Short mmCIF file of C-alpha atoms in Angstrom, two decimals:
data_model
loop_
_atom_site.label_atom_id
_atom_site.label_comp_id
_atom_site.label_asym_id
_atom_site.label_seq_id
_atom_site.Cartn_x
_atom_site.Cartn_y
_atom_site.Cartn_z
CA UNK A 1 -4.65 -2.43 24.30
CA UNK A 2 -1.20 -1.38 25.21
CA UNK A 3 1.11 -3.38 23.53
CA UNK A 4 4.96 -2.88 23.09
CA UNK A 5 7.09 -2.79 19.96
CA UNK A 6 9.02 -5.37 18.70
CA UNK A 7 12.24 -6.19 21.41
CA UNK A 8 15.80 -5.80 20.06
CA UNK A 9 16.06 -9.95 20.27
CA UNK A 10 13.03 -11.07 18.13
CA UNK A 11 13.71 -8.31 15.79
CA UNK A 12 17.36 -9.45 14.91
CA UNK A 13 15.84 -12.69 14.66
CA UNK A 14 13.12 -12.07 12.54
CA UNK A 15 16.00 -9.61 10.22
CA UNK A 16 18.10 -13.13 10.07
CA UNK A 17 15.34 -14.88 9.36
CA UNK A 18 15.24 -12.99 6.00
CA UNK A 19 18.39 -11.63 5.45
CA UNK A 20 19.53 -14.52 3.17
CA UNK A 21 16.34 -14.81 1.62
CA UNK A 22 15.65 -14.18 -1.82
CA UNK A 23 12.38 -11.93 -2.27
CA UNK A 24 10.83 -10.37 -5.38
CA UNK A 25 9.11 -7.37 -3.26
CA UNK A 26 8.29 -7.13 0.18
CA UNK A 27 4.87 -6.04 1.93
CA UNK A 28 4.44 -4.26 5.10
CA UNK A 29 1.09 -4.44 6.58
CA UNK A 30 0.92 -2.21 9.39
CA UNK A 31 -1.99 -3.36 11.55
CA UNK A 32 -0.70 -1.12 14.26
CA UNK A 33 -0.17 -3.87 16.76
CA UNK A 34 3.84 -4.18 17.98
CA UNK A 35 5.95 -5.20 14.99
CA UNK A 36 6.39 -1.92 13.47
CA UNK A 37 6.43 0.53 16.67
CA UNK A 38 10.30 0.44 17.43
CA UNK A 39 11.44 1.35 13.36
CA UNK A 40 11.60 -2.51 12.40
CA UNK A 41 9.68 -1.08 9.45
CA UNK A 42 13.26 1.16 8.59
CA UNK A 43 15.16 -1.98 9.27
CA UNK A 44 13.31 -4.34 6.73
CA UNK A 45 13.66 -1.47 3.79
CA UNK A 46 16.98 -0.77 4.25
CA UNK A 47 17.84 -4.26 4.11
CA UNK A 48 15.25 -4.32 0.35
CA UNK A 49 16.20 -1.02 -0.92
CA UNK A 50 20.57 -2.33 -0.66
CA UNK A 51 19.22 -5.59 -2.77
CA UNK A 52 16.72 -3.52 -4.91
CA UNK A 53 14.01 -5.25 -3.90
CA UNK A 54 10.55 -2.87 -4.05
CA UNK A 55 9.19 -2.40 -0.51
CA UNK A 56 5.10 -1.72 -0.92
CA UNK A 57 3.62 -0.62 2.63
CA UNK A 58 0.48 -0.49 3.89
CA UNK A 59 0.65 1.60 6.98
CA UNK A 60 -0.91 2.97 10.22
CA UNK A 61 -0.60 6.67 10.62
CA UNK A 62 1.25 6.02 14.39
CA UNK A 63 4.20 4.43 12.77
CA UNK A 64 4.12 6.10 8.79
CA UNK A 65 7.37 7.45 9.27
CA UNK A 66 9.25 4.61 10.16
CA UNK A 67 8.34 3.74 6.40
CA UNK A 68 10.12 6.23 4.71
CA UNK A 69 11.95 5.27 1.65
CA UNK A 70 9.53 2.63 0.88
CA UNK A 71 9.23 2.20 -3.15
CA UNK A 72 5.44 2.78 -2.83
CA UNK A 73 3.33 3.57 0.81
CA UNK A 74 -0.46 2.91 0.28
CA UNK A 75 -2.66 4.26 3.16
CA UNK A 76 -6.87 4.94 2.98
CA UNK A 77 -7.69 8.97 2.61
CA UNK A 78 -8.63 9.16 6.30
CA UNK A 79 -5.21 7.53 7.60
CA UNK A 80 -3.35 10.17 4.25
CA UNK A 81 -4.81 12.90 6.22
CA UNK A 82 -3.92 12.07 9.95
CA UNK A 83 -0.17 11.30 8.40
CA UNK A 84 0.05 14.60 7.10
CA UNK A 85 -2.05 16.33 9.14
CA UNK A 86 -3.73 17.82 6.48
CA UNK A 87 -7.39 18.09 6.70
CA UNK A 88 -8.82 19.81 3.46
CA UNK A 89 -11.10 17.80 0.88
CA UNK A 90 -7.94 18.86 -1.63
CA UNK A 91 -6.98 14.71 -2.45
CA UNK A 92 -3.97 15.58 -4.50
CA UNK A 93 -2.63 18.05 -2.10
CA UNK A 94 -2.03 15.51 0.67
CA UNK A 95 -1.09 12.81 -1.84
CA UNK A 96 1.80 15.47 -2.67
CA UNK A 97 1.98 15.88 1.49
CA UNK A 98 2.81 12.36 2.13
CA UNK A 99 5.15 12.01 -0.75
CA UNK A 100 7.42 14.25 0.97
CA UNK A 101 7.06 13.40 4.77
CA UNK A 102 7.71 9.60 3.67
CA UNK A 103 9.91 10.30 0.88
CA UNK A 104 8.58 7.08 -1.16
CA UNK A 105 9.52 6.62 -4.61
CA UNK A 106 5.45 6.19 -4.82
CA UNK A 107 2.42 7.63 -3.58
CA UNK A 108 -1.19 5.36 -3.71
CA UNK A 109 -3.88 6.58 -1.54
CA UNK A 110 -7.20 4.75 -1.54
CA UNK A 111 -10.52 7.16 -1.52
CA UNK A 112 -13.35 4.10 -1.43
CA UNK A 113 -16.12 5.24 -3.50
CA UNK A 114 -14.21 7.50 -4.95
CA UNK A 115 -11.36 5.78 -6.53
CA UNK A 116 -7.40 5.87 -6.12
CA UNK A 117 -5.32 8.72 -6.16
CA UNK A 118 -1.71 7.92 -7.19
CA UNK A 119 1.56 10.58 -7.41
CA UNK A 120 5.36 9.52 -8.45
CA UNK A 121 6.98 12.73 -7.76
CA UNK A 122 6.20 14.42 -11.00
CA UNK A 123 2.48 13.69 -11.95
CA UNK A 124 -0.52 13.00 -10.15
CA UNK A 125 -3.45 10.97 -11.07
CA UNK A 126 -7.00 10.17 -9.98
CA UNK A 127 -8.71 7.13 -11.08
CA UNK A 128 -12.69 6.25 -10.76
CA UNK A 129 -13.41 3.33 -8.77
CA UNK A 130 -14.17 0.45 -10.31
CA UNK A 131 -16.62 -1.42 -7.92
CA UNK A 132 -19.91 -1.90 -9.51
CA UNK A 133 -21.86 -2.68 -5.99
CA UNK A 134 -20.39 -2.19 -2.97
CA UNK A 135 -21.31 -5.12 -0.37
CA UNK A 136 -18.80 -5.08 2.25
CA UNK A 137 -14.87 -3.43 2.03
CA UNK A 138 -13.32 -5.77 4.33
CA UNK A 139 -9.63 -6.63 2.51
CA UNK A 140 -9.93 -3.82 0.13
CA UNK A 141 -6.91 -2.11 1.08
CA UNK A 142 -5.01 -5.54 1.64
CA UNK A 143 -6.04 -6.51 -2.17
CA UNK A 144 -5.31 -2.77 -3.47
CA UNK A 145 -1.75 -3.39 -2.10
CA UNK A 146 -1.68 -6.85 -4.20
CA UNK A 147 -2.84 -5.89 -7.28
CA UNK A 148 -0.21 -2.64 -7.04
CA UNK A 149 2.46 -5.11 -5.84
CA UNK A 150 1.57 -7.38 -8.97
CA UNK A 151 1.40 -5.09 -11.12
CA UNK A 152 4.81 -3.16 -10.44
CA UNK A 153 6.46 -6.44 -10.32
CA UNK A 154 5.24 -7.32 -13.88
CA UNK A 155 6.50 -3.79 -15.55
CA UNK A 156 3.65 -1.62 -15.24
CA UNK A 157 3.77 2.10 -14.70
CA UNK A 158 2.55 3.33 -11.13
CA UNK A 159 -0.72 4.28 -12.99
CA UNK A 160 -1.13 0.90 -14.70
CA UNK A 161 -0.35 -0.59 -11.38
CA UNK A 162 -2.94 1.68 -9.80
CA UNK A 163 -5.77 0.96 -12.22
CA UNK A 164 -4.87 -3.15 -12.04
CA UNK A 165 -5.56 -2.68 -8.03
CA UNK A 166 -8.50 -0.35 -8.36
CA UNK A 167 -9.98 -3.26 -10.34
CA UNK A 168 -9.25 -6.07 -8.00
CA UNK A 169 -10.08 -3.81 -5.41
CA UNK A 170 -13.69 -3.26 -7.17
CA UNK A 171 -13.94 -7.17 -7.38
CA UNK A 172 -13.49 -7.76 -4.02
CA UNK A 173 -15.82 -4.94 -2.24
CA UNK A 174 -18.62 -6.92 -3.96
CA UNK A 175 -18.08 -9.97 -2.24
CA UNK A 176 -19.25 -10.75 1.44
CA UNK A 177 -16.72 -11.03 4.13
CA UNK A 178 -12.96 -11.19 3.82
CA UNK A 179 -12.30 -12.75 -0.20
CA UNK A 180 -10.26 -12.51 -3.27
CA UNK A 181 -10.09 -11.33 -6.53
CA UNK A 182 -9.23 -14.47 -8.50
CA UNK A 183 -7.24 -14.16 -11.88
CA UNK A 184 -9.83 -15.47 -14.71
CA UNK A 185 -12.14 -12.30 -12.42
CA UNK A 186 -9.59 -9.71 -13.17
CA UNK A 187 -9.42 -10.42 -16.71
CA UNK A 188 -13.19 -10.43 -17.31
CA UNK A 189 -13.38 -7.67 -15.89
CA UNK A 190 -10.29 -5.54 -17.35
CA UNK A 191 -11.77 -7.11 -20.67
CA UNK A 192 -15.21 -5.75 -20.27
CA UNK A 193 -14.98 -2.59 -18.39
CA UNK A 194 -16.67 0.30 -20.26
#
């Protein structure tokens, strides 16, 4: 598959699409197909970060840097490490890595089985997954962006944020097939976790 970035035409179209838009946060999901590879990425949070609106990314390691400045960038481990180029088993190491090459306010990095790992700048935290049976991860990382986007929007610290999308996350990885983490879930399951 070659496929070419965005042109200069659609993407000033698809900028004043938006510009006069009104937007609590944005989402970039980077499925590393054209819209991202010529820094349209840059343009959109530019365009949030003069309106203070909170840019949460989801990105492919190809185009991570045309994300910098994002208020929180959210890749898997594997993708963490091929950003930073940074191939120990030391998590919070290339958390702190990809912090500074992308110079987000925020730092998430999904590690399956193994939880989230989250870093603000200051303080770094790893929290247990929260799956109980893992039947198939497809939309894991999509929801783990939602439940972080939720939960910054509604006043939660990155880590509160982090643990709200670690259990949405666990929700949906026990589900067949693409699927959500419904509301009434969440709260059962916030409300009994042990």
């Amino acid at each position: 598959e070659n496929l070419a970035g965005l042109d200069d035409d659609s993407a000033k179209e698809l900028y004043n699409h938006i510009k006069n838009k009104y937007f609590n946060a944005i989402v970039l999901s980077d499925y590393d197909k054209t819209i991202f590879k010529n820094g349209f990425g840059k343009i959109i949070i530019e365009f949030a970060n003069s309106r203070n609106i909170p840019v949460i990314v989801d990105p492919k390691p190809n185009n991570a840097l045309s994300f910098a400045g994002s208020t929180l960038i959210r890749p898997n481990i594997k993708e963490a490490r091929e950003i930073t180029k940074y191939k120990d088993n030391n998590v919070e190491e290339v958390v702190k890595r990809l912090h500074e090459i992308t110079k987000s306010r925020y730092v998430v990095v999904t590690c399956g089985k193994e939880g989230i790992a989250c870093y603000d700048g200051k303080d770094y935290n790893k929290i247990t997954t929260k799956a109980r049976k893992k039947v198939d991860v497809t939309g894991a990382g999509d929801t783990a962006c939602a439940g972080l986007t939720i939960g910054l929007l509604a006043g939660l610290s990155l880590v509160e944020s982090a643990h709200l999308a670690n259990y949405a996350a666990g929700i949906v990885v026990e589900k067949k097939g693409t699927s959500v983490a419904y509301r009434d879930e969440l709260i059962e399951r916030i409300r009994t976790d042990d």
